[in-house]
XYZ file of C-alpha atoms in Angstrom:
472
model
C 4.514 -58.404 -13.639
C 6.907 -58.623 -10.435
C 9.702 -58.033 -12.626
C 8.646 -54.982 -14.481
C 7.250 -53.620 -10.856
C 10.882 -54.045 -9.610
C 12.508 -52.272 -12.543
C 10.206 -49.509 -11.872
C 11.104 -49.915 -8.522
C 14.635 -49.320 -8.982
C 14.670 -46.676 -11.642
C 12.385 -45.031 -9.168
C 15.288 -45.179 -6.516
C 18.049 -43.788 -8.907
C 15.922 -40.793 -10.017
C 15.312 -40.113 -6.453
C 18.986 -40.606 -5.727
C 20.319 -38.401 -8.496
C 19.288 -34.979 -7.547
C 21.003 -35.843 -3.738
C 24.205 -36.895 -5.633
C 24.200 -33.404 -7.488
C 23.545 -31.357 -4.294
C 26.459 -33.078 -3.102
C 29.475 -32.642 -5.263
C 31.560 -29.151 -5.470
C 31.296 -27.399 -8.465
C 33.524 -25.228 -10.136
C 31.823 -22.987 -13.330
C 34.124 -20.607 -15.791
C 32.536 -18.471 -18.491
C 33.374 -16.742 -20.962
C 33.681 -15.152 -24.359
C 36.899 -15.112 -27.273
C 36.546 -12.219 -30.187
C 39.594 -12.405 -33.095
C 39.865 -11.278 -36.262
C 42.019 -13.530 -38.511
C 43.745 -12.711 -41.903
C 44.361 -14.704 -43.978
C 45.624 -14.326 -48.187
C 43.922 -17.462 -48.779
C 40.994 -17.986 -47.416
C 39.731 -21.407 -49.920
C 42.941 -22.875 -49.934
C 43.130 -22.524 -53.708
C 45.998 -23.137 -55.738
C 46.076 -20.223 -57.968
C 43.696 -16.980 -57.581
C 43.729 -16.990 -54.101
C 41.501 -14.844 -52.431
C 42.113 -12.980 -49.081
C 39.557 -12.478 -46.498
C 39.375 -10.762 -42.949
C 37.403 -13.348 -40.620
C 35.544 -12.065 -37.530
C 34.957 -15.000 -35.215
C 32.948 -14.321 -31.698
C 33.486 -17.888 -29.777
C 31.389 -18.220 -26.365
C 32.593 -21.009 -24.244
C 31.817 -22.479 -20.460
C 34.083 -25.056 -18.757
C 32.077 -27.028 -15.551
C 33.393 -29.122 -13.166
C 32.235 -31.219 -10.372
C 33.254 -33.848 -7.971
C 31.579 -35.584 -4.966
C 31.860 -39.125 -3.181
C 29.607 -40.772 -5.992
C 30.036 -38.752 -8.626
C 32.339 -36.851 -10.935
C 31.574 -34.982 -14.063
C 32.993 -32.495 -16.331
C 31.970 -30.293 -19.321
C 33.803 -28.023 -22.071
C 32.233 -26.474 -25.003
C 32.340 -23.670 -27.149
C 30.229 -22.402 -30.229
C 32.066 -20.494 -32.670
C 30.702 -17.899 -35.009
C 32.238 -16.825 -37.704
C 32.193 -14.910 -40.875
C 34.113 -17.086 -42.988
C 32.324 -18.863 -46.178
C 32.788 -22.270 -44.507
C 30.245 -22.308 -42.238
C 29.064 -19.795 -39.531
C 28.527 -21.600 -37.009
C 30.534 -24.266 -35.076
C 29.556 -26.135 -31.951
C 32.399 -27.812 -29.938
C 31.728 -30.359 -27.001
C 33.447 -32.513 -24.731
C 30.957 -33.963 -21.722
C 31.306 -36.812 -19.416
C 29.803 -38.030 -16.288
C 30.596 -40.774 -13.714
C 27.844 -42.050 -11.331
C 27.715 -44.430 -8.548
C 24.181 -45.465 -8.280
C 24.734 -48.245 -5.576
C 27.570 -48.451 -3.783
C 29.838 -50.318 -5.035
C 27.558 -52.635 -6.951
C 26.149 -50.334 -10.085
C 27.584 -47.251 -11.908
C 26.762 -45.646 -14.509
C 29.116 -43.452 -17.361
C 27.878 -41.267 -19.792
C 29.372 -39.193 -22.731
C 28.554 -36.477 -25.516
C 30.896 -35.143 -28.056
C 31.023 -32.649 -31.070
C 33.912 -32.161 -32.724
C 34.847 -30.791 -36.156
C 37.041 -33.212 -38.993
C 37.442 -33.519 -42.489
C 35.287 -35.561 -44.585
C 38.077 -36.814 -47.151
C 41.915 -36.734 -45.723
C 43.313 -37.233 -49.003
C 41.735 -33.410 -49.790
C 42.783 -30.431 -48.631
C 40.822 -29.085 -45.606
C 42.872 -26.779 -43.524
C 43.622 -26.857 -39.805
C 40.334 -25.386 -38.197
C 36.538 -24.561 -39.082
C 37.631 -20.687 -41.244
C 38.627 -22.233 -44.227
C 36.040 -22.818 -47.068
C 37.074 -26.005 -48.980
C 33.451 -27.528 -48.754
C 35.514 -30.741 -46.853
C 34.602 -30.488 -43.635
C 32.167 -32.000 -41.080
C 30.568 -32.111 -37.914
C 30.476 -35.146 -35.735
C 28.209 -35.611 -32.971
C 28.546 -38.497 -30.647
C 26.956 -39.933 -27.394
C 27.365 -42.648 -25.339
C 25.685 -44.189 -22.398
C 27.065 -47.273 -20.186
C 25.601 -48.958 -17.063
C 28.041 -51.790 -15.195
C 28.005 -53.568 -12.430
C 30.616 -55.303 -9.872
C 30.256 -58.082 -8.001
C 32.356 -59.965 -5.890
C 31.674 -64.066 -4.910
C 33.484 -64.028 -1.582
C 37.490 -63.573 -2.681
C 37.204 -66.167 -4.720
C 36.129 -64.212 -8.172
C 34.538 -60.883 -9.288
C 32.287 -60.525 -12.045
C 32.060 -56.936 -14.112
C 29.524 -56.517 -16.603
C 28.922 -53.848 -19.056
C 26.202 -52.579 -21.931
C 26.822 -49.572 -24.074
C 24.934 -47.776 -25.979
C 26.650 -45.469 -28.766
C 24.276 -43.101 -31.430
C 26.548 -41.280 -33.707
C 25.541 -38.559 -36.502
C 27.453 -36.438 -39.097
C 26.414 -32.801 -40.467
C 27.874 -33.960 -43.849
C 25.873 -36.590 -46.086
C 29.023 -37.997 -47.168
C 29.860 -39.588 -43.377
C 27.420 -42.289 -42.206
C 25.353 -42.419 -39.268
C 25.285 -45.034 -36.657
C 24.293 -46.723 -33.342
C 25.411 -49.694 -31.666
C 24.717 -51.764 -28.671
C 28.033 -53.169 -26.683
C 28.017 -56.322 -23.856
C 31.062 -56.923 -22.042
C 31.180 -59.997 -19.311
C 34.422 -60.162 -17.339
C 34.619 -62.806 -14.221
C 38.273 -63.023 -13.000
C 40.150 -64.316 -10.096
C 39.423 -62.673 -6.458
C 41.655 -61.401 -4.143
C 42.699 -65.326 -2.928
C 45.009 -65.821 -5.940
C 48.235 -64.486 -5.519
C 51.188 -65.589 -7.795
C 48.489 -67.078 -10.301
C 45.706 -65.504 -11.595
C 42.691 -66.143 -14.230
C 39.918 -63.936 -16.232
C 37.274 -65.279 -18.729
C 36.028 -62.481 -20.743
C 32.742 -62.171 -23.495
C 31.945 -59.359 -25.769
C 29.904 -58.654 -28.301
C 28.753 -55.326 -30.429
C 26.205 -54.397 -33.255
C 26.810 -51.474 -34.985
C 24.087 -50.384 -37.630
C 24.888 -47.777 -40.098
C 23.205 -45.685 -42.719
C 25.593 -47.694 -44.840
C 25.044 -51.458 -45.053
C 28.805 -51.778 -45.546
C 29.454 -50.146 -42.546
C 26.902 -52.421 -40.409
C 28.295 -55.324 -38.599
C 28.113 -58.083 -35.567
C 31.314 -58.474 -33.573
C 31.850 -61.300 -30.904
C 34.520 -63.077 -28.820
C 34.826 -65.689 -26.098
C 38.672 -65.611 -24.142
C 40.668 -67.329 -21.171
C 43.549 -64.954 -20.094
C 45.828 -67.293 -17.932
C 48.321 -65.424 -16.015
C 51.534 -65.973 -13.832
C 53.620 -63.233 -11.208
C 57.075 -64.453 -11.539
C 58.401 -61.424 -9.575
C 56.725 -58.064 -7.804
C 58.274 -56.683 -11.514
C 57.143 -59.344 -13.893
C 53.981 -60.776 -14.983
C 53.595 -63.284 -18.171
C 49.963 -64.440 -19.172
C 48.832 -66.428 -22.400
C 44.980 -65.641 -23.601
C 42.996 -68.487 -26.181
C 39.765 -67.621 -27.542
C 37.125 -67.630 -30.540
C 35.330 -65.050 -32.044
C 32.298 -64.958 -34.606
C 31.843 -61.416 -36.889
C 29.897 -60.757 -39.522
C 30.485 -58.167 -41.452
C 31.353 -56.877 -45.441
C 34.698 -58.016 -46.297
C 36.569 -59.738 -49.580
C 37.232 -63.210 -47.168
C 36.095 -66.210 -47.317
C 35.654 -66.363 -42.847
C 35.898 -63.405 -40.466
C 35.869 -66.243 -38.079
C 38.323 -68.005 -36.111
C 40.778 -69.079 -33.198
C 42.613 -66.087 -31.459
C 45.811 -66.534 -28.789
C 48.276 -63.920 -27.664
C 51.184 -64.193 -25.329
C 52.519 -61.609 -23.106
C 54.204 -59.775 -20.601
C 54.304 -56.988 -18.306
C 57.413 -55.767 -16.887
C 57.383 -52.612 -14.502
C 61.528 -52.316 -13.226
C 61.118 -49.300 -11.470
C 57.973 -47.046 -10.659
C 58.655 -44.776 -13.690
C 59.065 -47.602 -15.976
C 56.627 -49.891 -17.499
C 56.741 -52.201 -20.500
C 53.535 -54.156 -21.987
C 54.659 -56.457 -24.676
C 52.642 -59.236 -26.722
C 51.946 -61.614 -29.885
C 49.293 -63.573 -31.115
C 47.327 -64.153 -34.115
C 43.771 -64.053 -35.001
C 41.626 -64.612 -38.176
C 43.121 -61.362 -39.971
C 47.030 -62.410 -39.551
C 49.676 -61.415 -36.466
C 48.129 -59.857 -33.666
C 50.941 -57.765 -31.988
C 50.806 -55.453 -28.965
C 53.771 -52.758 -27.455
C 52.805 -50.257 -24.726
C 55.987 -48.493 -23.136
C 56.287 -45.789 -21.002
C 59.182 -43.789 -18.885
C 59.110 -41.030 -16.900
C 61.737 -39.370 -15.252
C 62.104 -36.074 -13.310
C 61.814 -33.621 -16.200
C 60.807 -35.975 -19.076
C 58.182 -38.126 -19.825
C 58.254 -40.784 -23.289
C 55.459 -43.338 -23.960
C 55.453 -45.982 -27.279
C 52.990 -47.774 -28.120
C 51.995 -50.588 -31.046
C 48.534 -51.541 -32.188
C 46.789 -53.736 -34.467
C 43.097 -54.441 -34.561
C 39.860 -54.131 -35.969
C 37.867 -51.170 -36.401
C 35.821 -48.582 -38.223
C 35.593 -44.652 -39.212
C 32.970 -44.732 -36.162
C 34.472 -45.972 -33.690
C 37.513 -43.911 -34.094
C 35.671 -40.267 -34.683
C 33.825 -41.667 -31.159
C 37.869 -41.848 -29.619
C 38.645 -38.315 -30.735
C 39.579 -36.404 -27.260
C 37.477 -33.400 -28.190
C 39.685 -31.188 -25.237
C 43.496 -31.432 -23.946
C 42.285 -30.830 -20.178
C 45.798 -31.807 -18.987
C 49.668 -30.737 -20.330
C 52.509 -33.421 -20.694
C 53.198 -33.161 -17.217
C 49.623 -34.611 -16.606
C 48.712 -31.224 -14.345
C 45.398 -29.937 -15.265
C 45.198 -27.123 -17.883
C 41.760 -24.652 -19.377
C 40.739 -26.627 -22.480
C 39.769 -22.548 -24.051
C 42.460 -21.340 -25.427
C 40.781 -18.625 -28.071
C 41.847 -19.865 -31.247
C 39.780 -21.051 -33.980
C 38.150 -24.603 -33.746
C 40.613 -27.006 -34.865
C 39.587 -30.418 -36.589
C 40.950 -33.757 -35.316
C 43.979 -33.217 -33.715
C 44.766 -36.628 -36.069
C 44.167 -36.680 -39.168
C 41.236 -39.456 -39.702
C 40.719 -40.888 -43.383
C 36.739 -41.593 -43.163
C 35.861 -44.462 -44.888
C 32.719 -47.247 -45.027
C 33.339 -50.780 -43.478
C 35.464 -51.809 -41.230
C 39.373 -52.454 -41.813
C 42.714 -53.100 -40.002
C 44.483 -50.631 -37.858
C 48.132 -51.115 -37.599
C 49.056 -47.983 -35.461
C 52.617 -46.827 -34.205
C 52.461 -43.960 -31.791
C 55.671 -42.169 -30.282
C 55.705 -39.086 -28.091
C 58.774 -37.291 -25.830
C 58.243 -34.386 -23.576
C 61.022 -32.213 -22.132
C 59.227 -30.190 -19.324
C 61.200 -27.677 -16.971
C 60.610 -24.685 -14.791
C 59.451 -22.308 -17.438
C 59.717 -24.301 -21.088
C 58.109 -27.339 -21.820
C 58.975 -29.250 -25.331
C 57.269 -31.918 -26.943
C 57.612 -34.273 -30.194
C 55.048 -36.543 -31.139
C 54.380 -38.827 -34.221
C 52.372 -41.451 -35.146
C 52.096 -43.963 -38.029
C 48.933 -46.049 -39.186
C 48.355 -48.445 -41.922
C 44.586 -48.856 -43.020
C 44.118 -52.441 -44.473
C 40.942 -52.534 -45.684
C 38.674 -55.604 -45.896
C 37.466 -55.047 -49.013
C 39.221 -54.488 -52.765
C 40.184 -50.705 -51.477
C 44.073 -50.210 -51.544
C 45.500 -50.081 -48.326
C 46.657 -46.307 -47.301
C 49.229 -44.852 -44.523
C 48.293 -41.959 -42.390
C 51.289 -39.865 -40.715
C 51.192 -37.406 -38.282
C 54.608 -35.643 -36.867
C 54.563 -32.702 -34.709
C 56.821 -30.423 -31.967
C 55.574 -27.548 -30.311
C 57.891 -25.752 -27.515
C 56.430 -23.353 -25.198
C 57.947 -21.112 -22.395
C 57.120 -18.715 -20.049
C 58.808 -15.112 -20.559
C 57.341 -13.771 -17.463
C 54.423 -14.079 -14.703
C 51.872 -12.842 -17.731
C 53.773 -13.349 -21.122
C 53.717 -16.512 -22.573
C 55.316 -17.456 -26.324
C 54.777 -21.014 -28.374
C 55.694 -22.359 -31.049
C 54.331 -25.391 -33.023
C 55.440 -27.461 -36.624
C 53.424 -30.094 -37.867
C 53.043 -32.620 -41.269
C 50.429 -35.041 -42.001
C 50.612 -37.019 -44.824
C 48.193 -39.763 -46.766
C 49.881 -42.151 -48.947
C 47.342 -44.444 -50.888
C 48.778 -47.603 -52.365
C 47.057 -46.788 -55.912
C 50.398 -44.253 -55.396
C 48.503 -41.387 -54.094
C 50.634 -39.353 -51.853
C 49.277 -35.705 -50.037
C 51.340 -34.080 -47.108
C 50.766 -30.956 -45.671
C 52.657 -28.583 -42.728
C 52.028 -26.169 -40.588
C 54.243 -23.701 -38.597
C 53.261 -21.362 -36.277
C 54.109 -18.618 -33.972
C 52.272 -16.874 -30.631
C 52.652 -14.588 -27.643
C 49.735 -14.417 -24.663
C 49.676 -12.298 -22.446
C 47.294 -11.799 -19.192
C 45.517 -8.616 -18.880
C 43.246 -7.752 -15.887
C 40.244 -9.793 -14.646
C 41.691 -13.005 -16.343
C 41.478 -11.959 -19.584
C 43.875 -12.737 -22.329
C 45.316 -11.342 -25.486
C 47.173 -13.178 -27.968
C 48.404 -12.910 -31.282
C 49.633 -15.454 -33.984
C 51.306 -15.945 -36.931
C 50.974 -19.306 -38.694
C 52.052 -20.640 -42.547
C 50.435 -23.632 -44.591
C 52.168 -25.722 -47.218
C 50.192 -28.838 -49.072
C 51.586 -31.023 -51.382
C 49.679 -32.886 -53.180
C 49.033 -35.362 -56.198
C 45.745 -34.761 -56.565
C 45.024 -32.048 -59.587
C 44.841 -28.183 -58.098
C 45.101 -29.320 -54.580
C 48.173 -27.799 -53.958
C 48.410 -24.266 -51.930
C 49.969 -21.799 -48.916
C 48.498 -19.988 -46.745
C 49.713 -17.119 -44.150
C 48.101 -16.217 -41.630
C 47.744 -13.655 -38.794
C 45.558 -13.172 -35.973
C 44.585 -11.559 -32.949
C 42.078 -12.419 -30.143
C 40.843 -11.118 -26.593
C 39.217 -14.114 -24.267
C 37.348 -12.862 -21.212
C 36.077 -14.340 -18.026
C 32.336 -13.087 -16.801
């Protein structure tokens, strides 16, 4: 009984505190409303008697911002109308909040997304929410996550973490799911110098509409680590984790050790580099990054384990900064795109092995940017293992104080290894220009090419449009 009067108690306190945390931060609040009309001569995406349509698409949107001492939160969305056959109506969200309950003991983040993808990335789907190829679907994801810090003299600090994550789908073919994370991490306080130490425990169940897709994740590790130099630090990690889950092995059990290093030779240049193994095989790691006065390129190397889920929860639903990192309006007018990535949703979890390479060339007036990214898919069942690639530039550049042009090329492929192969590209053209009250008007060209192996999946697309986005 003293226990449940003291969690009363307490949530008490933080509902009393919330409302003074509110009052406190400075807000910022945009508004408005994009109207376009796209053309397109092929509106399905079929191969052969393509049809051509003139879409209407009325897109309200509100971006909200706020910032205090103990607390920091942000919100974009949009909800797209539309008269295309796809779907008239498509929400967009991307919502966060960071709270300091008690200082600096207990926080709390939260999250909500909605964001459109494609339901099978081996089918064609287009680039955004206009065209009607019945493959598309609507993800809608929250999150909530209390921690806590503590601190045992300088000797260690303890952080602790639960998350909670409920995730739904508009489509039938795209399972549900919740799960419930714990995260314990006690490491060495601010008395160790050269040498330091971190014992970490995890564990997550995810349910799922699917039983395939349900599963029980854990892991107990000791990272041991040494600071040879102010530039380099090696550590060496040992642990054992316990999942259950679907998969064609005889264990999902085991040992798990990685070694690595972290080398930082100048500010502008860091290098995170690392191998192990675990139950699945080699357990590699490669996180580089270099920036220089005018140009910034990053690297990176992944392989771990994971599921549709868990990745449609990662999609950024916004890009609130530019590749100078420099804050930028997440509304730009055009239709709702899908993933930025393509994402092949599938049941169960499976292996990503993910390569990721981007260089940006940023000046005065121009900016230019190339990006790709390569991931393998091995799945833990009989399914063949499949490749996902995504390559794109864009180039941008100011033409004067209200007339901006871009330009963009992109190609993602799937490559199945029943010998399944699907690519499709993109390349597009568009001029904004600023008009009075912080408006904008823009207009767009953009063709679609898809190659693919699967039977009358194959088609191009052009397409033009023209939008007005104003403030109120």
């Amino acid at each position: 009984m003293k226990g449940f009067k003291k969690q009363v108690s307490q949530v008490c306190v933080l509902a009393a505190i919330m409302p003074a945390m509110v009052d406190a931060a400075n807000w910022t609040l945009d508004k408005g409303v994009s109207v376009s009309e796209v053309l397109t001569d092929n509106e399905n995406l079929e191969e052969d008697n393509t049809d051509a349509a003139l879409i209407t698409s009325v897109t309200p949107y509100l971006t909200l911002k706020g910032e205090g001492a103990r607390l920091k939160a942000n919100l974009n969305t949009q909800l797209e109308f539309t008269t295309s056959d796809e779907g008239h109506f498509n929400p967009r969200l991307g919502a966060s909040a960071n709270a300091e309950l008690v200082e600096q003991t207990v926080f709390l983040d939260t999250s909500a997304n909605v964001t459109q993808n494609t339901v099978d990335a081996f089918r064609s789907s287009g680039i955004d929410s206009l065209n009607d190829t019945n493959n598309s679907n609507t993800t809608y994801n929250f999150q909530i996550s209390p921690h806590t810090r503590s601190h045992f003299a300088n000797v260690a600090d303890l952080r602790t973490r639960y998350t909670f994550n409920h995730q739904s789908n508009s489509s039938d073919d795209v399972n549900s799911s919740k799960s419930h994370g714990l995260n314990a991490n006690l490491s060495s306080g601010t008395d160790f110098h050269r040498f330091d130490w971190n014992v970490a425990a995890s564990y997550k169940d995810t349910s799922s509409s699917s039983d395939d897709s349900s599963s029980d994740l854990g892991s107990l590790d000791v990272t041991l680590g040494y600071q040879i130099s102010p530039k380099l630090r090696v550590s060496v990690t040992a642990g054992e984790e316990w999942n259950d889950y679907s998969s064609s092995r005889s264990s999902n059990d085991g040992d798990l050790w990685q070694g690595s290093l972290h080398w930082t030779p100048t500010p502008r240049t860091s290098l995170d580099l690392g191998y192990g193994e675990r139950y699945f095989g080699s357990w590699p790691t490669l996180a580089f990054s270099h920036r220089s006065r005018h140009s910034i390129f990053s690297a990176s190397y992944s392989k771990e384990l994971t599921d549709s889920a868990t990745q449609l929860s990662e999609i950024r639903t916004y890009q609130t900064v530019n590749a100078d990192g420099n804050p930028v309006n997440p509304i730009t007018g055009a239709p709702l795109p899908v993933v930025s990535e393509l994402i092949n949703i599938q049941e169960g979890l499976f292996i990503d092995e993910k390569l990721t390479v981007a260089w940006s060339l940023i000046g005065v007036r121009s900016s230019l940017t190339f990006s790709g990214s390569r991931s393998r898919q091995i799945y833990e069942t009989t399914r063949p293992d499949e490749i996902t690639t995504n390559y794109s530039v864009s180039f941008s550049r100011s033409l004067s104080p209200v007339l901006d042009f871009s330009t963009s090329y992109y190609l993602r492929g799937q490559t199945s290894n029943n010998g399944l192969d699907t690519d499709t590209q993109s390349l597009s053209f568009s001029l904004m220009r600023q008009v009075v009250d912080g408006g904008t008007l823009a207009f767009s060209y953009m063709y679609s090419l898809r190659d693919s192996d699967l039977p009358s999946d194959d088609y191009t697309e052009n397409r033009l449009q023209f939008a007005y986005t104003f403030q109120f």
